Amino acid sequence: MRNDKRKSLAGRSATTSPDEPMISTATVLWPKEFDLDATRVALIEELILARQNADFNVLIVRAKKLILKLPDLEIGYQFSVIALREAERLDEAAELLCVAATKFSASHWLLSEQLALAQKREEAGSVVNHAEAMRIQFPKDIRGWYVGITALKKLERSAEANLLFDQAVVRFPEQEWLIAEAVRSAIQTRTPEDIAQLCEKMRAAFPHNRLGWIVGTNALRGVGLHGEADALVLQAKDQLPEDEWALAAAASLAASRGAWAEANEHAEMLRTLFPDNATGWIIGLRSLRMMKRFEEATLLIRKTEASQKSNNWLLIETAALSQAKGDFKMALRQWTLVMETLPDQQDGYIGGLQATIVLGELDASKTLLNEAQRRFPKAPWLMLQRARLAHRCEDHEEAGRHWATMLAAYPDSEEARRGAYGASRMLNRMDEAESLLCDALIHSPSSRWALMEAAVSSEARFDFAEAERRWVYASQILPDDQEIALRHAVVRSLYRNRNMRDWTATLTRLNTLHERFPDYAEGWRTHIYVLRAKGNPEDAERLADSCVRRMPDEADLWLEYAAAAADQGAYQRAAALLEDGANRFPENARIYAEWANALANSNEMVEADRQYQAGVERFPNSADLASGHAALAASQLDWPTALRRWTLVRQRFPSDRRGAQGLLDVYAALDESRLANGPASANTASLEVDTKTAGLFWKFESLGGTGQGCEFGLVQRAGGADPLGLLRWSVITPDNLIAALESRFEGVGRPAQTTIDFFDADDPGNPEYSSKDTRFKIGMHTFIKKKDLPLEKMLIQTSRKMAYLRRKLIADLEAADKVFVYKIFERSLDMQELTRIHEAMRDYGKNTLLYVRYAEDGHPSGTVLQLKPGLLIGYISGFNMTRDGRLRTPDHAAWNEICGKALTFYVQDSDNR
């Protein structure tokens, strides 16, 4: 055959099976007595050549010429009928076929052409009859069976078709089209188990036919065998490496498993081979986004815009990418475009709600939620978003109700159960929270979240013995979970008392972890971290070096590597490592921040400032870079620049405490400068707000307390207030508070009366400074790390800050326009202590003291009593440190209620003054 795209001599009917056998020249009947001369042979060769060239008009002419010259030779009739049929001259073909039927006995070609012509004319009844004749006379020709079955189905004679099909399966057990037809029929009439078996048979016999893989996968999913279906997809990808369906299915499967690198690889090949298949673009973009390879994702978006004609889904992916990058303002604009362009799709509303919630635009969130409710009244995610919004509004009662509603409607929803659990914890309903956790494990014994939360909650209570037991149990239930194995490995190094930490056990377990999961980067990062925490930075650096060589694409390993160098004071080495890391991970803001910090610690201030500035421009949503840039100016005593930068930090990141602390340092320095040139001042106007119009908690100031003296400070922050105060983050006993008040906090802020110490934070080798006033034993957080400021400078800065806050507190007491709050956790104050504190405060002005103590019979949690003007007692279920020294979440609901009632008393007293 000259061209494999041309039709064969006998041809195929357009409506026959692709597996239908072809008629060759061997089927032509030559009379035995016929003696071919050269002329006649030439006529036949011309006929065959015209057929091969698919030139039907020439073929018809030559075939008729042959019939005239050789009327007893069947090939002329055969070729003429074929040509007339394929030239759509069906009536002429039928007439000539009738003539041939009278001249020649029933031959294979006659039956074949009668069958093909009936098919061409869509005469189902005739097709059934001709197919039956074909089966009787030529039972080995599969067309008689295939075409007959198809025709009977068209005539809706299903019983006959099924009977004939069963007979064909017996006669032709290995025919591909029969198995494929069985699969197609089974989809409509048989169980998924039957379909799966048929597909397995088809794959075994014909592994390159995608039908067996596609239908088999769907059948397995239909009976809930998702693991087997996933395995089949992977087999299909190996068997059909360049098949469009197999590539798309493999990419989708990898994405569903969170194997983003694998998904991206499949998607890239899919785009290369089948650029019109949107799956390759969608999953490619999603994979790059999930891997935080944002620059590549941005480039792919541009390519997608150029190559995909209909790309409404690209609007969604573009908005999702902005959201993933943390640019929620841009994301919100893009989600708004999605909502305008695709108002009947839910993605825009879901993304828009998430963005407004993160941005704190809660009124906009409520408006969006109401519009979504109108458009999609039955959408299950509405309950989810209402619960999330209530949580963001700190309305944990409301959030709890929404989570409970969602859990009742969707009892299998883990997120609803998690949300209800979280709301109970925030409301300090610990028994209810524990019950929800137990219910989660009963409902789903292998629930990863519940198993982990059970252990984590024990850690949060500092009950590490119980945490150990729970991590062991979780490891037994999920033995291949890397994170659970890691959390179990390090639990013995979490004790608050350093003397109780079992570093040997932790390191032994980490070595076991590496044997089981040698490529688990977080396991190695933690090992480096533990060596640093243990006080072995040299060992940590050696291990980090080997890990980075083996796993160079893990950004967290580079960070630990540099931190281990910095622990040894080798800041230049740390800076060099971080510079390499910044080049390798251009999208990692934390590496840029640490690089600039290392440069500053190396006293390369100009370069540090340059890199901070570049980092802030590159990552405008990084609080670390913005704060570091401001701190750099403060460390150089450039107070105007520090003031400008810290002001921007506080405006852009209001929930980040570094902004307020940084501004405090600036104002303390500026106030000290004023004191050197004039009378005492406590100029805090830029830090405070108008308490008449601001939220509830701006009208209160903490006098600290015992246990967790910062508890009320945390309550204020949760309530949207972040005021400055000498005692807001401080521990102070009742007797020391009385002495301090009575002496007007004499000496607070003097370097000779101030000591600096350290306590472990979240960064081994870089503890946080703590300060203490030695006279009144006022201990407080500084929120400044050891590497951020030398000790001698820290003493100067802390003394200056405490002196400033002393002046501010005295000014606030003299103004008497706030409610001052005090609590202790060990016991309740006796009346003599309480009276002395109150009288000492009233010496400054007509102040109001709110003393909060444990609830009791007759005074349930949330109650507030007024003993006399300016002296209030609030009652609460418990503090965030229990009497036996365990930590828990502050009872925000009770604090809210107490402060609301206290403010009412305060206003009434003010009116009567």
PDB file of C-alpha atoms in Angstrom, residues 100 152 159 310 444 545 658 766:
ATOM      1  CA  ALA A 100     -24.558  -9.416  -9.064  1.00  0.00           C
ATOM      2  CA  LEU A 152     -30.791  -5.003  17.306  1.00  0.00           C
ATOM      3  CA  ALA A 159     -33.152  -9.332  24.686  1.00  0.00           C
ATOM      4  CA  SER A 310     -11.683  30.480  27.451  1.00  0.00           C
ATOM      5  CA  SER A 444     -13.027   8.405  63.702  1.00  0.00           C
ATOM      6  CA  ASP A 545      26.041  21.412  56.591  1.00  0.00           C
ATOM      7  CA  ARG A 658       6.605  44.597  67.959  1.00  0.00           C
ATOM      8  CA  ASN A 766      18.493  33.212  71.027  1.00  0.00           C
TER       9      ASN A 766
END
